[in-house]
């Protein structure tokens, strides 16, 4: 079974997580003077989870100018990440006492990673993205906890924390992206773009039961600036492992240059044309390698 993994998307998520980690470190340093270790951990965990979660949940929408979705991502990713971060560091502190430093870090940051992943999935309103995000988050958080412990023991405290939190965010982002890529069932890749945001080579994972293609900002696959595209132009429904395309609101859609008038099943390699944009549909089991 061939699996297509977008290296660009992995880099994209890793950088977003790293930037979130950098912002978290800058915001958290001023709270290190809190005397109560549990209050300090809760505050630090909340700030780190908030920034990493907000960055990861919003960055993809921001990159294509979907500002409402980006704001929703900042809200859900930040809130869920902050709650999970606070809980994670408190659990980590308890685990630190019971299991030792290394295992405590791994457990604590893994809990934070789960929360960040759930926040990313919640922003996209997809249960599959929540599952994938939580799985990727726990992997990235656990590995990040291992790295965090080593770096904070190796380097001076401020410098070590800075590097460790940035790497923690990057690992959480990378693994969320990796799990999402590995478990995706289908995707649309832009072959020819007629919009200002859907650039050639960009890939849209079809993870929701219903994916809307259109010019409206709320569309899952937004084709902005193409006046031949309706606000809600076409719909792709995922039913089990199968995908079905249908026009919406009278929009003209074609598959392999044949107009689609009703509901049509998609197969890997189909070329879907919406307005001036041409997509290549790919399924997980048959996607060609990079």
Coordinates of C-alpha atoms in Angstrom, one line a residue:
X1 CA 0.0 0.0 0.0
X2 CA 1.5 3.3 -1.1
X3 CA 1.1 6.2 1.3
X4 CA 1.7 9.8 0.1
X5 CA 3.2 12.0 2.8
X6 CA 3.5 15.7 2.2
X7 CA 7.0 16.7 3.5
X8 CA 6.0 20.3 3.1
X9 CA 3.1 19.9 5.5
X10 CA 5.3 18.2 8.0
X11 CA 7.8 21.1 7.9
X12 CA 4.9 23.5 8.0
X13 CA 3.5 22.0 11.3
X14 CA 7.0 21.6 12.8
X15 CA 7.8 25.3 12.2
X16 CA 4.4 26.4 13.5
X17 CA 4.9 24.4 16.7
X18 CA 8.4 25.7 17.1
X19 CA 7.2 29.3 16.8
X20 CA 4.5 28.6 19.3
X21 CA 7.1 27.2 21.6
X22 CA 9.3 30.3 21.2
X23 CA 6.4 32.6 22.0
X24 CA 5.5 30.4 25.0
X25 CA 9.0 30.5 26.4
X26 CA 9.1 34.4 26.1
X27 CA 5.7 34.6 27.9
X28 CA 6.5 32.0 30.6
X29 CA 9.9 33.3 31.8
X30 CA 8.4 36.1 33.9
X31 CA 6.4 33.6 36.0
X32 CA 9.3 31.5 37.1
X33 CA 9.5 33.4 40.4
X34 CA 6.2 32.0 41.7
X35 CA 7.1 30.2 45.0
X36 CA 4.4 27.5 45.0
X37 CA 5.7 24.8 42.7
X38 CA 2.2 23.6 41.8
X39 CA 0.9 27.1 40.9
X40 CA 4.0 27.8 38.9
X41 CA 3.7 24.6 37.0
X42 CA 0.0 25.2 36.3
X43 CA 0.7 28.7 35.0
X44 CA 3.7 27.6 32.9
X45 CA 1.9 24.6 31.5
X46 CA -1.1 26.8 30.6
X47 CA 1.0 29.3 28.8
X48 CA 3.0 26.8 26.9
X49 CA -0.1 24.8 25.9
X50 CA -1.9 28.0 25.0
X51 CA 0.7 29.3 22.6
X52 CA 1.7 26.0 20.9
X53 CA -2.0 25.0 20.6
X54 CA -3.1 28.4 19.2
X55 CA -0.2 28.4 16.6
X56 CA -0.9 24.9 15.4
X57 CA -4.6 25.2 15.3
X58 CA -4.6 28.5 13.4
X59 CA -1.5 28.6 11.2
X60 CA -2.9 26.6 8.3
X61 CA -6.0 28.8 8.0
X62 CA -3.9 31.9 8.3
X63 CA -1.7 30.8 5.5
X64 CA -4.6 30.9 3.0
X65 CA -6.3 34.0 4.4
X66 CA -9.2 32.2 6.1
X67 CA -9.3 34.6 9.0
X68 CA -12.5 33.4 10.7
X69 CA -11.3 29.9 10.7
X70 CA -7.9 31.1 12.0
X71 CA -9.6 32.9 14.9
X72 CA -11.7 29.8 15.7
X73 CA -8.4 27.9 15.7
X74 CA -6.7 30.3 18.0
X75 CA -9.7 30.1 20.4
X76 CA -10.1 26.4 20.5
X77 CA -6.5 25.5 20.2
X78 CA -5.5 28.0 22.8
X79 CA -8.2 27.2 25.3
X80 CA -7.8 23.4 25.1
X81 CA -4.0 23.6 25.0
X82 CA -3.9 25.8 28.0
X83 CA -6.1 23.5 30.1
X84 CA -4.2 20.5 29.0
X85 CA -0.9 22.2 29.6
X86 CA -1.8 23.1 33.2
X87 CA -3.0 19.6 33.9
X88 CA 0.0 18.1 32.1
X89 CA 2.6 19.9 34.1
X90 CA 0.7 19.2 37.4
X91 CA 0.6 15.5 36.4
X92 CA 4.3 15.8 35.4
X93 CA 5.2 17.3 38.8
X94 CA 3.5 14.4 40.6
X95 CA 5.1 11.9 38.2
X96 CA 8.4 13.7 38.8
X97 CA 8.2 12.9 42.5
X98 CA 7.0 9.3 42.0
X99 CA 9.0 8.2 38.9
X100 CA 11.9 10.5 38.7
X101 CA 12.8 13.5 36.5
X102 CA 12.9 11.9 33.1
X103 CA 9.7 9.9 33.4
X104 CA 7.9 12.8 35.0
X105 CA 8.8 15.1 32.0
X106 CA 7.7 12.5 29.5
X107 CA 4.3 12.0 31.2
X108 CA 3.7 15.7 31.8
X109 CA 4.5 16.8 28.3
X110 CA 2.6 13.9 26.7
X111 CA -0.6 15.1 28.5
X112 CA 0.1 18.6 27.1
X113 CA 0.6 17.1 23.6
X114 CA -2.7 15.3 23.7
X115 CA -4.5 18.5 24.6
X116 CA -2.8 20.5 21.8
X117 CA -3.7 17.8 19.3
X118 CA -7.3 17.8 20.5
X119 CA -7.4 21.6 20.1
X120 CA -6.1 21.3 16.5
X121 CA -8.8 18.8 15.6
X122 CA -11.5 20.8 17.4
X123 CA -10.6 23.9 15.3
X124 CA -11.3 21.9 12.1
X125 CA -14.5 20.4 13.5
X126 CA -13.4 17.0 12.6
X127 CA -13.5 13.9 14.9
X128 CA -10.8 12.3 12.7
X129 CA -8.5 15.3 13.1
X130 CA -9.1 15.2 16.9
X131 CA -8.1 11.5 17.0
X132 CA -5.1 12.1 14.8
X133 CA -4.1 15.2 16.7
X134 CA -4.3 13.5 20.0
X135 CA -2.2 10.5 18.8
X136 CA 0.4 12.7 17.2
X137 CA 0.4 15.0 20.2
X138 CA 1.1 12.3 22.7
X139 CA 4.0 11.0 20.6
X140 CA 5.5 14.5 20.1
X141 CA 4.9 15.5 23.7
X142 CA 6.5 12.3 25.1
X143 CA 9.6 12.7 22.9
X144 CA 9.6 16.4 23.6
X145 CA 9.6 15.6 27.3
X146 CA 12.6 13.3 26.9
X147 CA 14.5 16.1 25.0
X148 CA 13.4 18.7 27.5
X149 CA 14.9 16.9 30.4
X150 CA 18.2 16.3 28.6
X151 CA 18.5 19.9 27.4
X152 CA 17.6 21.6 30.6
X153 CA 20.2 19.5 32.4
X154 CA 22.9 20.1 29.8
X155 CA 22.6 23.9 29.2
X156 CA 22.2 26.9 31.5
X157 CA 18.7 27.2 32.7
X158 CA 17.3 30.1 30.6
X159 CA 19.0 29.0 27.4
X160 CA 18.2 25.3 28.0
X161 CA 14.5 26.1 28.6
X162 CA 14.3 28.2 25.5
X163 CA 15.7 25.5 23.2
X164 CA 13.8 22.7 25.0
X165 CA 10.4 24.5 24.6
X166 CA 11.0 25.4 21.0
X167 CA 11.9 21.8 20.2
X168 CA 9.0 20.5 22.2
X169 CA 6.6 22.6 20.1
X170 CA 8.3 21.5 16.9
X171 CA 8.0 17.9 17.8
X172 CA 4.4 18.1 18.8
X173 CA 3.6 19.9 15.5
X174 CA 5.7 17.4 13.4
X175 CA 4.0 14.3 14.9
X176 CA 0.5 15.8 14.6
X177 CA 1.2 16.4 10.9
X178 CA 2.8 13.0 10.5
X179 CA -0.1 11.0 12.0
X180 CA -2.6 13.1 10.0
X181 CA -0.7 12.4 6.8
X182 CA -0.3 8.7 7.5
X183 CA -4.0 8.1 8.4
X184 CA -5.6 10.3 5.8
X185 CA -8.0 8.4 3.5
X186 CA -8.2 10.8 0.7
X187 CA -7.0 14.2 -0.5
X188 CA -7.3 16.8 -3.2
X189 CA -4.0 18.2 -4.6
X190 CA -4.0 21.4 -6.7
X191 CA -2.7 20.8 -10.2
X192 CA -3.7 24.1 -11.7
X193 CA -4.8 27.1 -9.6
X194 CA -7.4 29.7 -10.5
X195 CA -7.6 31.3 -7.1
X196 CA -5.3 33.4 -5.0
X197 CA -4.8 31.0 -2.2
X198 CA -5.0 27.4 -3.6
X199 CA -1.5 27.4 -5.0
X200 CA -0.2 24.6 -7.2
X201 CA 1.0 21.6 -5.2
X202 CA -1.1 22.4 -2.1
X203 CA -2.9 19.4 -0.7
X204 CA -6.2 19.3 1.1
X205 CA -6.9 16.2 3.3
X206 CA -10.5 15.0 3.2
X207 CA -10.9 14.2 6.8
X208 CA -14.5 15.4 7.5
X209 CA -17.7 13.5 6.6
X210 CA -18.7 16.5 4.4
X211 CA -16.1 18.7 2.7
X212 CA -17.3 22.0 1.1
X213 CA -15.5 23.5 -1.9
X214 CA -16.3 27.1 -2.6
X215 CA -15.5 30.8 -2.6
X216 CA -16.9 31.5 0.9
X217 CA -14.3 31.9 3.7
X218 CA -16.0 29.1 5.7
X219 CA -15.4 26.6 2.9
X220 CA -13.1 23.7 3.8
X221 CA -11.4 24.1 0.4
X222 CA -11.5 27.8 -0.2
X223 CA -11.1 29.1 -3.8
X224 CA -10.9 32.8 -3.1
X225 CA -10.8 35.4 -6.0
X226 CA -12.2 33.0 -8.6
X227 CA -15.5 34.6 -9.6
X228 CA -16.6 31.5 -11.5
X229 CA -16.8 29.7 -8.2
X230 CA -19.9 29.9 -6.1
X231 CA -19.7 30.5 -2.3
X232 CA -20.6 26.8 -1.9
X233 CA -19.8 25.2 -5.2
X234 CA -19.3 21.5 -4.6
X235 CA -19.5 18.9 -1.9
X236 CA -17.4 15.8 -1.2
X237 CA -18.9 13.2 1.1
X238 CA -16.9 10.6 2.8
X239 CA -18.8 7.3 3.4
X240 CA -16.6 4.7 5.0
X241 CA -13.6 4.5 2.7
X242 CA -15.4 5.9 -0.4
X243 CA -15.7 9.5 -1.5
X244 CA -18.6 11.0 -3.6
X245 CA -18.6 14.4 -5.3
X246 CA -21.7 16.4 -6.2
X247 CA -22.3 20.0 -7.3
X248 CA -23.9 22.4 -4.8
X249 CA -26.1 25.4 -5.7
X250 CA -25.9 24.9 -9.4
X251 CA -22.1 25.0 -9.6
X252 CA -20.4 23.5 -12.6
X253 CA -18.1 20.6 -11.7
X254 CA -16.3 18.1 -14.0
X255 CA -14.3 14.9 -13.4
X256 CA -11.8 13.9 -16.0
X257 CA -13.4 16.6 -18.3
X258 CA -16.9 15.1 -18.0
X259 CA -19.5 17.3 -16.3
X260 CA -21.0 16.0 -13.1
X261 CA -24.7 16.4 -12.9
X262 CA -25.5 14.4 -9.8
X263 CA -23.6 12.2 -7.3
X264 CA -20.4 10.6 -8.6
X265 CA -18.0 8.3 -6.9
X266 CA -14.3 9.3 -7.0
X267 CA -11.4 7.0 -7.6
X268 CA -7.7 7.7 -7.2
X269 CA -6.2 9.6 -10.1
X270 CA -9.5 11.4 -11.0
X271 CA -9.0 15.0 -12.1
X272 CA -11.6 17.3 -10.5
X273 CA -12.2 20.7 -12.0
X274 CA -14.0 23.4 -10.0
X275 CA -14.0 26.8 -11.7
X276 CA -10.5 27.6 -12.9
X277 CA -8.9 25.2 -10.4
X278 CA -7.9 21.6 -11.3
X279 CA -7.4 19.1 -8.5
X280 CA -6.0 15.6 -8.5
X281 CA -8.0 13.2 -6.2
X282 CA -5.8 10.7 -4.3
X283 CA -6.8 7.8 -2.0
X284 CA -4.6 6.5 0.7
X285 CA -4.5 2.9 -0.7
X286 CA -3.6 4.0 -4.2
X287 CA -1.9 7.3 -3.9
X288 CA 1.2 7.6 -6.1
X289 CA 4.5 8.1 -4.2
X290 CA 6.4 11.5 -4.2

